[in-house]
Coordinates of C-alpha atoms in Angstrom, one line a residue:
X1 CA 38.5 37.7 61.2
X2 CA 37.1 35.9 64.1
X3 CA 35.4 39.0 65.9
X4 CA 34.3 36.7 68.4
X5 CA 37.8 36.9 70.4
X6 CA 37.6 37.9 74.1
X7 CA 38.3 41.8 74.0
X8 CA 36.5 42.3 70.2
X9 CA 33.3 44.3 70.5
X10 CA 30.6 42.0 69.7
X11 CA 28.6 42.2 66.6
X12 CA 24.8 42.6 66.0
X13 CA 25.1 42.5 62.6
X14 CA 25.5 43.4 58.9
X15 CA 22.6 45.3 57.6
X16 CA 22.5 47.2 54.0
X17 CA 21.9 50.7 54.1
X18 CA 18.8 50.8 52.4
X19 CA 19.5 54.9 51.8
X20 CA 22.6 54.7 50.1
X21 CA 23.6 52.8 47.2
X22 CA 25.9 49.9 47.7
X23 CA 26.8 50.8 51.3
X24 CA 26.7 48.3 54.4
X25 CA 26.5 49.3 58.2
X26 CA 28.5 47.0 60.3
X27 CA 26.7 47.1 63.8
X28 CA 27.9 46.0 67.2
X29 CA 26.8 46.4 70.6
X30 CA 26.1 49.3 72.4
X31 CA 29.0 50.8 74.6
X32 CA 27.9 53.2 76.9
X33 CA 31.7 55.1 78.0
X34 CA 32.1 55.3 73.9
X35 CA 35.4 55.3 72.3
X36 CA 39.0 56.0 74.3
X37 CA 38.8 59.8 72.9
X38 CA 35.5 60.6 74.7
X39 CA 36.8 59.0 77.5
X40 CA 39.8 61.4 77.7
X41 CA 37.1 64.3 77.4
X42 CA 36.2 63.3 80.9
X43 CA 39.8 63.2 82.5
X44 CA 41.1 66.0 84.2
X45 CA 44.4 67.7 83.3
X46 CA 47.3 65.6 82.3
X47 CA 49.1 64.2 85.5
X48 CA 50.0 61.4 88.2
X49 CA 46.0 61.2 88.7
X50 CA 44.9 61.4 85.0
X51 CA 48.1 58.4 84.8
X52 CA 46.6 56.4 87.1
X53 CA 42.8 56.3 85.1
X54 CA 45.1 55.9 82.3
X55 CA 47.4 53.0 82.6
X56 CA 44.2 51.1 84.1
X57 CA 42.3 51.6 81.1
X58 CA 45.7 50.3 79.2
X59 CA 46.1 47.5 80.8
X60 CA 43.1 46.3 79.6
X61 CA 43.7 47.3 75.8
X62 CA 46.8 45.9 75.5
X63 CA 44.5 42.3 77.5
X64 CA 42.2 42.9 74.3
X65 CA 45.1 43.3 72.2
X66 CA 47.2 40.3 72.9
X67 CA 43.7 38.0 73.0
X68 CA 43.5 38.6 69.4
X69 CA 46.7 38.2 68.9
X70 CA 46.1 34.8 70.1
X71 CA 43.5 34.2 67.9
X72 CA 46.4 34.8 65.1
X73 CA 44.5 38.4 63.8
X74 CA 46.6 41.9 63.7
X75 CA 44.3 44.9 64.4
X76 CA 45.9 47.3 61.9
X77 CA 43.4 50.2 63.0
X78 CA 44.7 50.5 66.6
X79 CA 43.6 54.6 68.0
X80 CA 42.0 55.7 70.3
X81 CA 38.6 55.7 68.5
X82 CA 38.7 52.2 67.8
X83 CA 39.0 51.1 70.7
X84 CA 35.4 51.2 73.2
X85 CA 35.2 51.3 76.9
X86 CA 32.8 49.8 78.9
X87 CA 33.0 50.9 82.8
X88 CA 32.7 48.7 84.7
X89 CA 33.2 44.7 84.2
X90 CA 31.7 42.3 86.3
X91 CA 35.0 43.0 88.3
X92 CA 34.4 46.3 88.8
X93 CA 37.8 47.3 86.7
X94 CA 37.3 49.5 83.2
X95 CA 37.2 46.6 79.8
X96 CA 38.1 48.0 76.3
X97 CA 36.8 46.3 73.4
X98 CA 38.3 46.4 69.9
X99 CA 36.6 47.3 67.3
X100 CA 36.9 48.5 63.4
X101 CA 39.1 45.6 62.4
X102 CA 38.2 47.1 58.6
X103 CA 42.8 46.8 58.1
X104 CA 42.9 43.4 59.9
X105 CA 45.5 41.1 59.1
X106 CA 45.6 37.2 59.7
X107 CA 48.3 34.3 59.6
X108 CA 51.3 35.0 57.3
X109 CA 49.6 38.0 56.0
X110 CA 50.1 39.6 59.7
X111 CA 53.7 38.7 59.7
X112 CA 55.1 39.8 57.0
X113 CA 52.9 42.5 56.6
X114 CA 53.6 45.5 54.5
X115 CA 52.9 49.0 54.0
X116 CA 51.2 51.4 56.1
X117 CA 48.2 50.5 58.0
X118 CA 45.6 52.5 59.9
X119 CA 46.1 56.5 60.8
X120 CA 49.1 58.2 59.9
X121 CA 50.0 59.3 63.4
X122 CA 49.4 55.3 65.0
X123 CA 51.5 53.7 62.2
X124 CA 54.8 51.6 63.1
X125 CA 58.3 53.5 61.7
X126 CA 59.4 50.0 59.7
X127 CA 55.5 50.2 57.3
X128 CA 56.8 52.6 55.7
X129 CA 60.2 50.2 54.5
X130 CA 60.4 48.5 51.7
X131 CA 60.3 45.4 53.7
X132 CA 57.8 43.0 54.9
X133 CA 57.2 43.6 59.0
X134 CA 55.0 42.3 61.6
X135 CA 51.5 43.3 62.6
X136 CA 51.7 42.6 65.7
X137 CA 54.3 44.6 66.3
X138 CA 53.2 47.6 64.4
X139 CA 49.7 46.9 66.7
X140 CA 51.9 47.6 70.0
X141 CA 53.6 50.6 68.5
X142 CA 49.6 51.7 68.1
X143 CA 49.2 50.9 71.9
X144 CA 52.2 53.0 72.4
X145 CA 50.5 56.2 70.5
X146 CA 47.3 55.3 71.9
X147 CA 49.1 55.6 75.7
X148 CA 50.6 58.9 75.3
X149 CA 47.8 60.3 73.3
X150 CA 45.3 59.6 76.5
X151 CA 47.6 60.6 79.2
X152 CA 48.4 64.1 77.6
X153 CA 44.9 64.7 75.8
X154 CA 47.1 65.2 72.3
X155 CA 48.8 62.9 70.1
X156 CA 52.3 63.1 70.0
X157 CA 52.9 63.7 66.4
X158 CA 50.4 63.7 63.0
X159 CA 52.7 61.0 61.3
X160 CA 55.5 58.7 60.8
X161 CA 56.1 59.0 57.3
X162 CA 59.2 60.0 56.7
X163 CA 60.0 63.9 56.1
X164 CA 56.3 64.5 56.4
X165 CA 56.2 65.7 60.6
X166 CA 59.1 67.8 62.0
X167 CA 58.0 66.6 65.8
X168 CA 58.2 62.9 64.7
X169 CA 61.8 63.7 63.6
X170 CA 63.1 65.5 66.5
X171 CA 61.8 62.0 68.1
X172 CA 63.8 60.0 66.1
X173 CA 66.7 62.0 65.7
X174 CA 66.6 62.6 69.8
X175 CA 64.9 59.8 71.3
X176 CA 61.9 59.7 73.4
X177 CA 63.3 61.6 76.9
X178 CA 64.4 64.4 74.6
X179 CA 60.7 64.7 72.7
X180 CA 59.4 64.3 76.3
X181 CA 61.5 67.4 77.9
X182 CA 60.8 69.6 75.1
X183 CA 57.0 68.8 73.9
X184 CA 54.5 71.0 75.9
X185 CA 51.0 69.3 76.5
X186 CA 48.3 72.2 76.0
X187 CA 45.9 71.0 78.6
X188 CA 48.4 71.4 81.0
X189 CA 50.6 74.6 80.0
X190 CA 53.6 72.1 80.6
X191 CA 56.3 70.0 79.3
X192 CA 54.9 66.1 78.5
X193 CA 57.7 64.7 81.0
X194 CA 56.8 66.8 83.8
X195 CA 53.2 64.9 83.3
X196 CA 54.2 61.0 83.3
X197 CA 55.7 59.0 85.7
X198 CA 58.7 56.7 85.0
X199 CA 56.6 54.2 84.8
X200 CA 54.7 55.2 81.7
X201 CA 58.3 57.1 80.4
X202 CA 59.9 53.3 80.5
X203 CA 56.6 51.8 78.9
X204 CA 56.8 54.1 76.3
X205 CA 60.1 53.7 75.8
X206 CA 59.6 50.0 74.9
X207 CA 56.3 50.3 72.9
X208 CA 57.8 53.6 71.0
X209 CA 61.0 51.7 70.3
X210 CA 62.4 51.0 66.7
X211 CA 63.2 47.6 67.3
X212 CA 60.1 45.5 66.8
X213 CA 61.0 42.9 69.0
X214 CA 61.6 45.0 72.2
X215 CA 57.8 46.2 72.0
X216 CA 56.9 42.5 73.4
X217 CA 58.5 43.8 76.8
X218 CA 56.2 46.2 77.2
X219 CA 53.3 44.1 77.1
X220 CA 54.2 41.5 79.3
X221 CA 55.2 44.6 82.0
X222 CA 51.2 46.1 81.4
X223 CA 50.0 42.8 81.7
X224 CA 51.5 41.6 85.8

């Protein structure tokens, strides 16, 4: 993979582990904020003002995420601890690099992907077909897990797999304003739609969608 894309965490370097036997430590740079889940440590409880630090923060993931796109390279890995903050740019607005690109996928391999790829609870419904699917798709549905897991402090489910998470099939069964009205978010002793805003409610709805090709929509809405 070309880890040198705009939005990739830069690499140091690959250096063998002279302590254990066989094993390599892949080194990149130093990222002060640390990984999206430390970040939502310091965020206070779910709400408009925890959205706001939120959907900034987004906005720049999805930037990284379509940059190596571009570059013709599916993440795979998308969550929030692969993904790094660094706070501020040199524009004074938050920057999330990639990194762990250990499930990448490049060129037809990304398009016609298949199987399951990355953590149970960030993977796209249509890996676990029979079929071949898209990457880059299954790397927006990611961005989709990766929003609502930040602006509630929890992930919304533990996995898509079919059968194996009772809150992932009231979603499908129900849709997503359904599983919003009747999943309670701890941290704030209330129900996860009273803690969005219709604006991250209608981008979830398209990165969350079951049709691939609507997730695109979502992007381009992050990105104005």
């Amino acid at each position: 993979a070309k880890v040198g894309a705009v939005g990739v965490c830069p690499v140091v370097g690959l250096f063998r582990n002279k302590n254990v036997d066989g094993e390599v430590l892949f080194v990149t740079d130093w990222t002060p904020q640390g990984d999206l889940l430390s970040y939502c440590r310091t965020l206070m409880s779910p709400g408009l003002e925890r959205e706001a630090r939120v959907m900034q923060v987004l906005a720049s993931l999805v930037s990284s995420v379509v940059s190596l796109h571009e570059h013709g390279t599916a993440h795979g890995n998308l969550s929030v601890e692969s993904a790094r903050l660094r706070w501020p740019n040199q524009r004074g607005h938050p920057e999330v690099l990639l990194s762990d690109l250990t499930h990448f996928k490049q060129g037809a391999d990304a398009l016609s992907a298949r199987g399951p790829s990355g953590q149970a609870a960030y993977v796209a419904p249509e890996a676990h077909s029979s079929e071949t699917h898209s990457a880059f798709a299954a790397d927006f549905w990611a961005v989709g897990i990766i929003a609502y897991s930040m602006a509630t402090g929890a992930h919304p489910w533990l996995s898509t797999a079919p059968g194996a998470d009772k809150a992932y099939a009231y979603f499908v069964a129900n849709g997503l304003e359904a599983f919003l009205e009747k999943r309670m978010v701890t941290m704030a002793g209330r129900r996860a739609a009273d803690c969005m805003s219709w604006r991250l409610v209608s981008t979830l709805q398209l990165l969350l969608s079951s049709d691939p090709s609507q997730r695109a929509d979502a992007v381009a809405f992050l990105m104005q």
